[in-house]
């Protein structure tokens, strides 16, 4: 794929972490400490979110599906109806695709260009935490929430992938923050801005954005009216200009899609939205899980920050008063509970659905942290407890590393596919994480809160770099980039590509890396189900006779076959007389054809 611009890579992650640590130590100086700490937080988050964004190839997961759609838009496809592999794909609205397509047009097509909108959205969410902290006179809370959001390992790793959720979180949390300001300041201008933000969230991931914000507003109306009467607050919510603004932004695409694509209304609003929640979506392509499914996921989401958050939740003073910061913290706490209960009740579960909970919990506890820091002796005691939490995280890291050398766990890690080079790099990874944790504990113990928190956040730089290098080492397991490169050297550019029965299992990145459209033979694809059901001419999902016809016409062609489906492919008889190229998880059967131009 064409790449006209590459991200900077002149320094190493270790050098970057060292420089950021020096900045963090300066952040506790008297002059300009607040502004400098804001800059450190934004810089640490930028390193975590953007460093090595191009290192790993586009993965054969939702990443490849969404990148394929955006690439088709950038190359002249419809900007109204997203198309995946040549057929309509309307599970989600188009805003993320639009931004990715624009990124391709400006910077060229590649992995980091595809991931840029999500990573940038996550960084803007970090910036938004700082801005909101200033807006409600809680700057420390804003910085703390920003630092946790920009460095919590689970949050960062999701934001470095192509998903709708990081972009949706930016708009949805912006809408929530603006709604809080509107209610606290009793000014409709903020409410109208919130309507615009939730409209953009709706264009990112669908009607659930409006539903969830409405649910949060309703709960606040019922249990915490504050200075309002419920009647007055309800009237305030139903501002005609706010409603009109939402409709003006969100409605045009939905109406256009309804007009252009038959079946859109049922699939998008009923099957995709309601059906996912109830667990009745057709086809069943979602994850199931018990009611406690999100407990472990949230621990992974917060990851290294978990012990510090527990310390603040346990030792910081409870929320009291009715100032804007305290009220906003209650909103955040209540919203985190509402989202957790809502998605735990749904039939469809995904770890990234609770992505907004990370900044919400960080904000709630950030306000409590700020309250403690304004309370004299409580500030000293809390920082000592935070130091203990940081030190315990460092010790836990060393303990887990030591356990990897037990014969049982060592064998499990090797069987899990951890490459030997990355396994050998574990001591440096663990040492770096433990060092930042212990240094942070020392700074917190000596009452250097800003520097201590910033240095603790640097552990994310080390972990993200390891994750990026691990993804590169496992390219053969997660992407078809190498397959496409090998086959492009063997076959001519006009080769017709087929895939046996599947599309999204392992081969979804083939179109992105140059195969063009894949014709799916006897498709069992769930992601192409709607598009192929509404493709009577069979332009993408084809019968196996299409291979015979292509062969009879003397055209060069290739058939990608997952090793999991190799037996059914061989049983079909279509492999007879074809050459084959074997890869780790697939085999490509091909013919250069009788076309003189094929050589």
Coordinates of C-alpha atoms in Angstrom, one line a residue:
X1 CA 0.0 0.0 0.0
X2 CA 1.1 3.5 -0.7
X3 CA 2.7 5.4 2.2
X4 CA 3.6 9.0 1.7
X5 CA 4.1 10.0 5.3
X6 CA 5.6 8.0 8.2
X7 CA 5.4 8.8 11.9
X8 CA 8.6 9.9 13.7
X9 CA 10.8 7.3 15.2
X10 CA 14.1 8.9 15.9
X11 CA 14.2 8.2 19.7
X12 CA 13.7 5.0 21.6
X13 CA 10.9 4.4 24.2
X14 CA 13.5 4.3 26.9
X15 CA 14.8 7.7 25.9
X16 CA 11.3 9.0 25.7
X17 CA 10.4 7.7 29.2
X18 CA 13.6 9.2 30.6
X19 CA 12.8 12.6 29.2
X20 CA 9.3 12.4 30.4
X21 CA 10.5 11.5 33.9
X22 CA 12.7 14.6 34.0
X23 CA 9.7 16.7 33.0
X24 CA 7.6 15.1 35.7
X25 CA 10.2 15.8 38.4
X26 CA 10.2 19.5 37.3
X27 CA 6.4 19.5 37.6
X28 CA 6.5 19.9 41.4
X29 CA 8.6 23.1 41.2
X30 CA 6.8 26.2 42.4
X31 CA 6.9 28.1 39.2
X32 CA 4.4 27.0 36.6
X33 CA 3.8 23.6 38.2
X34 CA 0.2 23.3 37.1
X35 CA 0.8 24.2 33.5
X36 CA 3.9 22.0 33.3
X37 CA 2.1 19.0 34.8
X38 CA -0.7 19.5 32.2
X39 CA 1.9 19.4 29.5
X40 CA 3.6 16.3 31.0
X41 CA 0.2 14.4 31.2
X42 CA -0.6 15.3 27.5
X43 CA 2.9 14.3 26.4
X44 CA 2.9 10.9 28.3
X45 CA -0.6 10.2 26.8
X46 CA 0.6 11.1 23.3
X47 CA 3.6 8.7 23.6
X48 CA 1.3 5.9 24.8
X49 CA -1.3 6.5 22.1
X50 CA 0.8 7.4 19.0
X51 CA 4.2 5.7 19.6
X52 CA 4.7 2.8 17.2
X53 CA 1.2 3.1 15.8
X54 CA 2.4 1.8 12.5
X55 CA 4.5 -1.1 14.0
X56 CA 1.8 -3.8 13.9
X57 CA 0.0 -4.6 10.6
X58 CA -3.7 -4.3 10.2
X59 CA -5.1 -7.3 12.1
X60 CA -7.6 -9.9 10.8
X61 CA -10.3 -8.7 13.2
X62 CA -12.6 -5.8 13.1
X63 CA -9.6 -3.7 12.3
X64 CA -9.4 -5.1 8.9
X65 CA -13.1 -4.9 8.2
X66 CA -13.3 -1.2 9.1
X67 CA -10.0 -0.4 7.3
X68 CA -11.3 -2.1 4.2
X69 CA -14.5 -0.1 4.3
X70 CA -12.7 3.2 4.7
X71 CA -10.2 2.3 1.9
X72 CA -13.1 1.6 -0.4
X73 CA -14.5 5.1 0.4
X74 CA -11.2 6.8 -0.2
X75 CA -10.9 5.1 -3.6
X76 CA -14.3 6.3 -4.9
X77 CA -16.8 4.1 -3.1
X78 CA -20.1 5.3 -1.6
X79 CA -19.8 7.6 1.4
X80 CA -23.4 7.1 2.3
X81 CA -23.7 3.3 2.4
X82 CA -20.5 1.7 3.7
X83 CA -19.4 -1.3 1.6
X84 CA -17.3 -4.2 2.9
X85 CA -15.7 -6.3 0.2
X86 CA -18.1 -5.0 -2.4
X87 CA -21.4 -5.4 -0.5
X88 CA -23.3 -3.1 2.0
X89 CA -22.2 -3.3 5.6
X90 CA -24.4 -1.3 7.8
X91 CA -23.8 -2.5 11.4
X92 CA -22.6 0.9 12.4
X93 CA -22.9 4.5 11.1
X94 CA -20.2 6.0 8.9
X95 CA -18.4 8.8 10.9
X96 CA -15.4 6.6 11.8
X97 CA -15.1 5.4 8.2
X98 CA -15.3 9.0 7.0
X99 CA -12.4 10.1 9.2
X100 CA -10.3 7.1 8.3
X101 CA -11.0 7.7 4.6
X102 CA -9.9 11.3 5.0
X103 CA -6.8 10.1 6.7
X104 CA -6.0 7.9 3.8
X105 CA -6.5 10.7 1.3
X106 CA -4.3 13.1 3.3
X107 CA -1.5 10.8 4.5
X108 CA -1.8 7.7 2.2
X109 CA -3.1 4.3 3.1
X110 CA -1.4 2.4 5.9
X111 CA -1.8 1.0 9.4
X112 CA -1.1 4.2 11.4
X113 CA -3.2 6.3 9.1
X114 CA -6.2 3.9 9.7
X115 CA -5.6 4.0 13.5
X116 CA -5.1 7.7 13.7
X117 CA -8.7 8.8 14.2
X118 CA -9.2 6.5 17.2
X119 CA -5.8 7.3 18.8
X120 CA -6.4 11.0 18.3
X121 CA -9.9 10.7 19.8
X122 CA -8.4 9.1 22.9
X123 CA -5.8 11.9 23.2
X124 CA -8.5 14.5 22.8
X125 CA -10.5 12.7 25.6
X126 CA -7.4 13.2 27.8
X127 CA -7.3 16.9 26.9
X128 CA -11.0 17.1 27.6
X129 CA -10.5 15.8 31.2
X130 CA -8.0 18.7 31.8
X131 CA -10.3 21.3 30.3
X132 CA -13.3 20.0 32.3
X133 CA -11.3 20.2 35.4
X134 CA -10.6 23.8 34.9
X135 CA -14.3 24.5 34.0
X136 CA -15.5 23.2 37.3
X137 CA -12.5 24.5 39.4
X138 CA -11.1 21.1 40.0
X139 CA -7.8 21.2 38.1
X140 CA -6.1 18.4 40.1
X141 CA -9.1 16.1 39.4
X142 CA -8.9 16.9 35.7
X143 CA -5.2 16.1 35.6
X144 CA -5.6 12.9 37.5
X145 CA -8.4 11.7 35.3
X146 CA -6.4 12.7 32.2
X147 CA -3.3 10.8 33.4
X148 CA -5.3 7.6 34.2
X149 CA -7.2 7.8 30.9
X150 CA -4.1 8.4 28.8
X151 CA -2.0 5.6 30.5
X152 CA -4.4 2.9 31.8
X153 CA -3.1 -0.1 29.8
X154 CA -6.4 -1.6 28.8
X155 CA -7.8 1.8 27.7
X156 CA -4.7 2.7 25.7
X157 CA -4.4 -0.7 23.9
X158 CA -8.1 -0.5 22.8
X159 CA -7.6 3.1 21.6
X160 CA -4.6 2.0 19.5
X161 CA -6.9 -0.3 17.5
X162 CA -9.6 0.5 15.0
X163 CA -12.9 0.4 16.8
X164 CA -15.9 2.7 17.1
X165 CA -15.6 3.0 20.8
X166 CA -12.7 5.4 21.3
X167 CA -14.3 7.9 19.0
X168 CA -17.7 7.4 20.4
X169 CA -16.3 7.9 24.0
X170 CA -14.8 11.2 23.0
X171 CA -18.2 12.6 21.8
X172 CA -20.3 10.8 24.4
X173 CA -18.3 12.0 27.4
X174 CA -18.2 15.5 25.9
X175 CA -21.9 15.4 25.7
X176 CA -22.1 14.2 29.3
X177 CA -19.7 16.9 30.5
X178 CA -21.6 19.6 28.6
X179 CA -24.9 18.3 30.1
X180 CA -23.4 18.6 33.6
X181 CA -22.3 22.2 32.9
X182 CA -25.7 23.0 31.5
X183 CA -27.5 21.7 34.6
X184 CA -25.1 23.2 37.1
X185 CA -24.9 26.6 35.4
X186 CA -28.6 26.5 34.3
X187 CA -27.6 27.7 30.8
X188 CA -29.1 26.2 27.7
X189 CA -26.1 27.0 25.5
X190 CA -24.2 24.1 27.1
X191 CA -27.3 21.8 26.6
X192 CA -27.3 22.6 22.9
X193 CA -23.6 21.9 22.7
X194 CA -24.3 18.6 24.4
X195 CA -26.9 17.8 21.8
X196 CA -24.4 18.4 19.0
X197 CA -21.9 16.1 20.8
X198 CA -24.3 13.3 21.3
X199 CA -25.4 13.6 17.7
X200 CA -21.8 13.0 16.6
X201 CA -21.7 10.0 19.1
X202 CA -24.8 8.7 17.4
X203 CA -23.2 9.0 14.0
X204 CA -20.3 7.1 15.4
X205 CA -21.9 4.0 16.9
X206 CA -25.7 4.3 16.6
X207 CA -28.8 5.1 18.6
X208 CA -27.4 3.6 21.8
X209 CA -25.4 6.8 22.3
X210 CA -28.6 8.9 22.6
X211 CA -30.4 6.1 24.6
X212 CA -27.6 5.9 27.2
X213 CA -27.3 9.7 27.7
X214 CA -31.1 9.9 28.0
X215 CA -30.9 7.1 30.6
X216 CA -28.3 9.0 32.6
X217 CA -30.3 12.2 32.4
X218 CA -33.4 10.4 33.6
X219 CA -31.7 8.8 36.6
X220 CA -30.3 12.2 37.6
X221 CA -33.7 13.7 37.2
X222 CA -35.2 11.0 39.5
X223 CA -32.6 10.8 42.3
X224 CA -30.5 14.0 42.3
X225 CA -32.5 17.0 41.1
X226 CA -30.2 19.3 43.1
X227 CA -31.3 22.9 43.0
X228 CA -34.0 22.1 40.4
X229 CA -37.5 20.9 40.7
X230 CA -38.0 17.8 38.6
X231 CA -40.6 19.6 36.5
X232 CA -38.3 22.5 35.8
X233 CA -35.3 20.1 35.0
X234 CA -37.4 18.1 32.6
X235 CA -38.6 21.2 30.8
X236 CA -34.9 22.3 30.6
X237 CA -33.9 18.9 29.1
X238 CA -36.6 19.2 26.4
X239 CA -35.1 22.4 24.9
X240 CA -36.5 22.7 21.3
X241 CA -33.3 24.1 19.9
X242 CA -31.2 21.3 21.4
X243 CA -33.6 18.7 19.9
X244 CA -33.5 20.5 16.6
X245 CA -29.7 20.6 16.6
X246 CA -29.5 16.9 17.3
X247 CA -31.9 16.1 14.5
X248 CA -30.1 18.4 12.1
X249 CA -26.8 16.6 12.6
X250 CA -27.9 13.0 13.1
X251 CA -30.9 12.6 10.9
X252 CA -29.6 13.3 7.3
X253 CA -27.4 10.2 7.0
X254 CA -30.1 7.9 8.5
X255 CA -32.7 9.3 6.2
X256 CA -30.4 8.9 3.2
X257 CA -29.6 5.3 4.1
X258 CA -33.3 4.5 4.5
X259 CA -34.0 5.9 1.1
X260 CA -31.1 4.2 -0.7
X261 CA -30.8 0.8 0.9
X262 CA -33.8 -1.6 1.2
X263 CA -33.9 -3.4 4.5
X264 CA -31.8 -0.8 6.3
X265 CA -34.4 0.2 8.8
X266 CA -35.0 -3.4 10.1
X267 CA -31.3 -4.4 10.1
X268 CA -29.9 -1.2 11.6
X269 CA -32.5 -0.1 14.1
X270 CA -34.2 -3.4 15.0
X271 CA -31.7 -6.2 14.4
X272 CA -28.4 -4.4 15.1
X273 CA -29.5 -2.2 18.0
X274 CA -32.4 -3.9 19.8
X275 CA -31.4 -7.4 18.7
X276 CA -27.8 -7.1 20.1
X277 CA -29.1 -6.0 23.5
X278 CA -31.6 -8.8 23.7
X279 CA -29.2 -11.4 22.3
X280 CA -31.5 -12.1 19.3
X281 CA -29.4 -10.6 16.5
X282 CA -29.3 -12.4 13.2
X283 CA -26.7 -13.8 12.6
X284 CA -25.4 -14.5 16.1
X285 CA -21.9 -13.0 15.9
X286 CA -21.6 -11.6 19.4
X287 CA -20.0 -12.5 22.6
X288 CA -21.9 -14.0 25.5
X289 CA -20.9 -13.9 29.2
X290 CA -22.2 -14.1 32.8
X291 CA -23.4 -11.1 34.7
X292 CA -20.0 -10.6 36.2
X293 CA -18.3 -10.6 32.8
X294 CA -17.1 -7.0 33.1
X295 CA -15.5 -7.3 36.5
X296 CA -12.2 -8.8 35.3
X297 CA -12.4 -6.6 32.1
X298 CA -12.5 -3.4 34.1
X299 CA -9.5 -4.6 36.2
X300 CA -7.6 -5.1 32.9
X301 CA -8.9 -1.7 31.7
X302 CA -7.4 0.2 34.7
X303 CA -4.6 -2.3 35.1
X304 CA -1.6 -0.6 36.8
X305 CA -3.8 2.1 38.3
X306 CA -6.0 -0.3 40.2
X307 CA -4.1 -0.2 43.5
X308 CA -4.0 3.6 43.5
X309 CA -7.7 3.9 42.7
X310 CA -8.5 1.5 45.5
X311 CA -6.5 3.6 47.9
X312 CA -8.3 6.8 46.9
X313 CA -11.7 5.0 47.1
X314 CA -10.9 3.7 50.5
X315 CA -9.1 6.5 52.2
X316 CA -10.1 9.8 50.5
X317 CA -13.0 11.7 52.1
X318 CA -16.5 11.0 50.8
X319 CA -18.2 13.5 48.5
X320 CA -19.9 16.3 50.4
X321 CA -21.2 19.7 49.4
X322 CA -22.9 21.0 46.3
X323 CA -20.2 22.7 44.4
X324 CA -19.8 22.0 40.6
X325 CA -16.8 19.6 41.0
X326 CA -18.6 17.5 43.7
X327 CA -21.8 17.4 41.7
X328 CA -19.9 16.4 38.5
X329 CA -18.2 13.6 40.5
X330 CA -21.6 12.3 41.5
X331 CA -22.7 12.4 37.9
X332 CA -19.6 10.4 36.9
X333 CA -20.1 7.8 39.6
X334 CA -23.7 7.3 38.8
X335 CA -23.0 7.1 35.1
X336 CA -20.3 4.5 35.6
X337 CA -22.8 2.4 37.6
X338 CA -25.6 2.9 35.0
X339 CA -23.3 1.8 32.1
X340 CA -22.0 -1.2 34.0
X341 CA -25.5 -2.4 34.9
X342 CA -26.8 -1.7 31.4
X343 CA -24.1 -3.6 29.5
X344 CA -24.1 -6.4 32.1
X345 CA -27.8 -6.9 31.4
X346 CA -27.3 -7.1 27.6
X347 CA -27.1 -10.3 25.7
X348 CA -24.2 -9.0 23.7
X349 CA -21.0 -8.3 25.7
X350 CA -17.7 -6.9 24.7
X351 CA -14.8 -5.7 26.8
X352 CA -14.6 -2.3 25.0
X353 CA -18.3 -1.5 25.7
X354 CA -17.3 -0.2 29.1
X355 CA -14.5 2.0 27.8
X356 CA -16.2 5.2 29.1
X357 CA -16.1 3.8 32.7
X358 CA -12.3 4.3 32.8
X359 CA -12.4 8.2 32.6
X360 CA -15.6 8.3 34.6
X361 CA -14.2 6.5 37.6
X362 CA -10.9 8.4 37.2
X363 CA -12.8 11.7 37.4
X364 CA -14.9 10.6 40.4
X365 CA -11.9 9.5 42.3
X366 CA -9.9 12.5 41.1
X367 CA -12.4 14.9 42.7
X368 CA -12.0 12.9 45.9
X369 CA -8.2 13.1 45.6
X370 CA -8.4 16.9 45.2
X371 CA -10.7 17.1 48.3
X372 CA -8.1 15.1 50.3
X373 CA -5.2 17.3 49.1
X374 CA -7.0 20.4 50.4
X375 CA -7.4 18.8 53.9
X376 CA -4.0 19.2 55.5
X377 CA -3.1 16.1 57.4
X378 CA -5.4 14.0 55.2
X379 CA -3.2 14.9 52.3
X380 CA 0.0 13.6 54.0
X381 CA -1.7 10.3 55.0
X382 CA -3.3 9.7 51.6
X383 CA 0.0 10.2 49.8
X384 CA 1.6 7.7 52.1
X385 CA -1.1 5.2 51.2
X386 CA -0.7 6.0 47.5
X387 CA 3.0 5.3 47.9
X388 CA 2.2 2.0 49.4
X389 CA -0.1 1.2 46.5
X390 CA 2.5 2.0 44.0
X391 CA 5.1 -0.1 45.8
X392 CA 2.7 -3.0 46.0
X393 CA 2.2 -2.8 42.2
X394 CA 6.0 -3.0 41.7
X395 CA 6.3 -5.9 44.0
X396 CA 3.4 -7.7 42.3
X397 CA 5.1 -7.2 39.0
X398 CA 8.3 -8.8 40.3
X399 CA 6.3 -11.6 41.9
X400 CA 4.4 -12.4 38.6
X401 CA 7.7 -12.4 36.7
X402 CA 9.2 -14.8 39.2
X403 CA 6.2 -17.1 38.7
X404 CA 6.9 -17.3 35.0
X405 CA 10.0 -19.4 35.7
X406 CA 8.0 -22.1 37.4
X407 CA 7.9 -25.1 35.0
X408 CA 4.1 -25.1 34.7
X409 CA 3.6 -21.4 33.9
X410 CA 6.8 -21.3 31.8
X411 CA 5.3 -24.0 29.6
X412 CA 2.0 -22.3 29.4
X413 CA 3.6 -19.0 28.2
X414 CA 5.5 -20.8 25.5
X415 CA 2.4 -22.7 24.3
X416 CA 0.4 -19.5 24.2
X417 CA 2.6 -18.3 21.3
X418 CA 4.8 -15.8 23.1
X419 CA 7.8 -15.6 20.8
X420 CA 11.1 -16.5 22.3
X421 CA 12.6 -13.0 21.7
X422 CA 9.7 -11.4 23.6
X423 CA 10.0 -14.0 26.4
X424 CA 13.6 -13.2 26.7
X425 CA 12.8 -9.5 26.9
X426 CA 10.5 -10.0 29.9
X427 CA 13.2 -9.2 32.5
X428 CA 13.7 -5.7 31.0
X429 CA 9.9 -5.2 30.8
X430 CA 9.4 -6.2 34.4
X431 CA 12.4 -4.3 35.6
X432 CA 11.3 -1.1 33.9
X433 CA 7.8 -1.3 35.3
X434 CA 9.0 -2.1 38.8
X435 CA 11.5 0.7 38.7
X436 CA 8.8 3.3 37.7
X437 CA 6.5 1.9 40.4
X438 CA 9.2 2.2 43.2
X439 CA 10.4 5.6 42.0
X440 CA 6.8 6.8 42.1
X441 CA 6.3 5.4 45.6
X442 CA 9.4 7.3 46.7
X443 CA 8.1 10.5 45.3
X444 CA 4.7 10.1 46.7
X445 CA 6.1 9.2 50.1
X446 CA 8.0 12.6 50.1
X447 CA 4.8 14.5 49.3
X448 CA 5.6 15.1 45.6
X449 CA 2.2 14.1 44.3
X450 CA 2.4 15.4 40.7
X451 CA 5.8 13.9 40.0
X452 CA 4.9 10.7 41.7
X453 CA 1.7 10.2 39.7
X454 CA 3.4 11.2 36.4
X455 CA 6.3 8.8 36.9
X456 CA 3.8 6.0 37.8
X457 CA 2.1 6.7 34.5
X458 CA 5.4 6.1 32.6
X459 CA 5.0 2.4 33.2
X460 CA 2.4 2.5 30.4
X461 CA 5.1 3.7 27.9
X462 CA 7.1 0.5 28.6
X463 CA 4.1 -1.8 28.4
X464 CA 2.7 -0.3 25.2
X465 CA 6.1 -0.6 23.5
X466 CA 6.3 -4.3 24.5
X467 CA 2.7 -4.9 23.2
X468 CA 3.6 -3.2 19.9
X469 CA 6.7 -5.3 19.4
X470 CA 4.9 -8.4 20.4
X471 CA 2.3 -7.7 17.7
X472 CA 5.0 -7.3 15.1
X473 CA 6.6 -10.6 16.2
X474 CA 3.2 -12.3 15.8
X475 CA 2.4 -10.8 12.4
X476 CA 1.9 -14.3 10.9
X477 CA -0.8 -15.0 13.5
X478 CA -2.7 -11.8 13.3
X479 CA -2.5 -10.5 9.7
X480 CA -2.3 -11.5 6.1
X481 CA 0.2 -8.8 5.3
X482 CA 3.0 -11.3 4.7
X483 CA 0.7 -13.6 2.7
X484 CA -0.2 -10.8 0.4
X485 CA 3.4 -9.7 0.0
X486 CA 4.5 -13.3 -1.0
X487 CA 1.6 -13.9 -3.4
X488 CA 2.0 -10.5 -5.1
X489 CA 5.5 -11.6 -6.1
X490 CA 4.1 -14.9 -7.5
X491 CA 0.9 -13.7 -9.2
X492 CA 0.1 -11.0 -11.6
X493 CA -1.7 -7.9 -10.5
X494 CA -5.0 -8.8 -12.2
X495 CA -5.3 -12.1 -10.4
X496 CA -8.9 -13.0 -9.3
X497 CA -8.9 -13.8 -5.5
X498 CA -11.3 -16.2 -3.8
X499 CA -11.7 -17.2 -0.2
X500 CA -13.1 -20.6 0.8
X501 CA -16.3 -20.2 2.8
X502 CA -15.1 -17.6 5.3
X503 CA -14.1 -13.9 5.2
X504 CA -13.6 -12.5 8.7
X505 CA -11.9 -15.5 10.4
X506 CA -8.3 -14.8 9.2
X507 CA -8.4 -13.3 5.7
X508 CA -10.1 -9.9 6.2
X509 CA -6.8 -7.9 5.8
X510 CA -6.1 -9.4 2.3
X511 CA -8.1 -6.7 0.5
X512 CA -6.3 -3.9 2.5
X513 CA -2.9 -5.3 1.5
X514 CA -3.6 -5.5 -2.2
X515 CA -5.7 -8.5 -3.2
X516 CA -8.7 -6.3 -4.1
X517 CA -12.1 -7.8 -3.6
X518 CA -12.3 -11.4 -2.3
X519 CA -15.0 -13.6 -3.8
X520 CA -16.3 -15.8 -1.0
X521 CA -17.1 -19.3 -2.1
X522 CA -20.1 -20.9 -0.4
X523 CA -20.0 -18.2 2.2
X524 CA -20.5 -18.8 5.9
X525 CA -19.5 -15.2 6.7
X526 CA -21.5 -13.5 9.4
X527 CA -20.1 -10.0 8.6
X528 CA -21.2 -10.3 5.0
X529 CA -24.5 -11.9 5.8
X530 CA -26.7 -8.8 5.2
X531 CA -24.8 -7.6 2.1
X532 CA -24.8 -11.0 0.5
X533 CA -28.5 -11.6 1.3
X534 CA -29.2 -8.4 -0.6
X535 CA -26.8 -9.2 -3.5
X536 CA -29.0 -11.2 -6.0
X537 CA -26.3 -10.9 -8.7
X538 CA -23.8 -12.7 -6.5
X539 CA -21.0 -10.2 -7.0
X540 CA -19.2 -11.1 -3.8
X541 CA -20.6 -14.3 -2.3
X542 CA -20.4 -16.9 -5.1
X543 CA -20.9 -20.6 -5.7
X544 CA -17.9 -22.9 -6.2
X545 CA -18.7 -23.0 -9.9
X546 CA -17.3 -19.4 -10.1
X547 CA -13.8 -21.0 -9.6
X548 CA -14.4 -23.4 -12.4
X549 CA -15.6 -20.6 -14.7
X550 CA -12.6 -18.5 -13.9
X551 CA -10.3 -21.4 -14.6
X552 CA -12.1 -22.2 -17.9
X553 CA -11.6 -18.6 -19.0
X554 CA -7.8 -19.0 -18.4
X555 CA -7.6 -16.2 -15.9
X556 CA -5.0 -16.2 -13.1
X557 CA -6.7 -16.8 -9.8
X558 CA -5.9 -17.7 -6.2
X559 CA -8.0 -19.3 -3.4
X560 CA -7.1 -18.5 0.2
X561 CA -8.0 -21.4 2.5
X562 CA -7.8 -21.4 6.3
X563 CA -6.1 -24.5 7.7
X564 CA -9.2 -25.0 9.8
X565 CA -11.2 -25.5 6.6
X566 CA -8.6 -27.3 4.5
X567 CA -10.3 -30.6 4.6
X568 CA -13.6 -29.3 3.3
X569 CA -11.7 -27.5 0.5
X570 CA -9.8 -30.6 -0.5
X571 CA -13.0 -32.6 -0.4
X572 CA -14.6 -30.2 -2.9
X573 CA -12.2 -31.3 -5.7
X574 CA -11.4 -27.7 -6.7
X575 CA -7.8 -28.0 -5.6
X576 CA -7.0 -30.5 -8.4
X577 CA -4.2 -29.2 -10.7
X578 CA -3.5 -26.1 -8.7
X579 CA -0.2 -25.0 -7.2
X580 CA -0.1 -24.3 -3.6
X581 CA 1.8 -21.9 -1.2
X582 CA 1.7 -22.8 2.5
X583 CA 1.7 -20.3 5.3
X584 CA 1.3 -20.7 9.1
X585 CA -2.5 -20.6 9.3
X586 CA -3.5 -20.9 5.7
X587 CA -2.7 -22.3 2.3
X588 CA -3.1 -20.4 -1.0
X589 CA -4.0 -22.5 -4.0
X590 CA -3.4 -20.7 -7.3
X591 CA -3.1 -20.8 -11.0
X592 CA -1.2 -18.3 -13.2
X593 CA -3.7 -19.0 -15.9
X594 CA -3.4 -19.3 -19.6
X595 CA -3.6 -15.5 -20.2
X596 CA -0.4 -14.4 -21.9
X597 CA -0.4 -11.3 -19.8
X598 CA -0.2 -13.4 -16.6
X599 CA 3.5 -13.8 -17.0

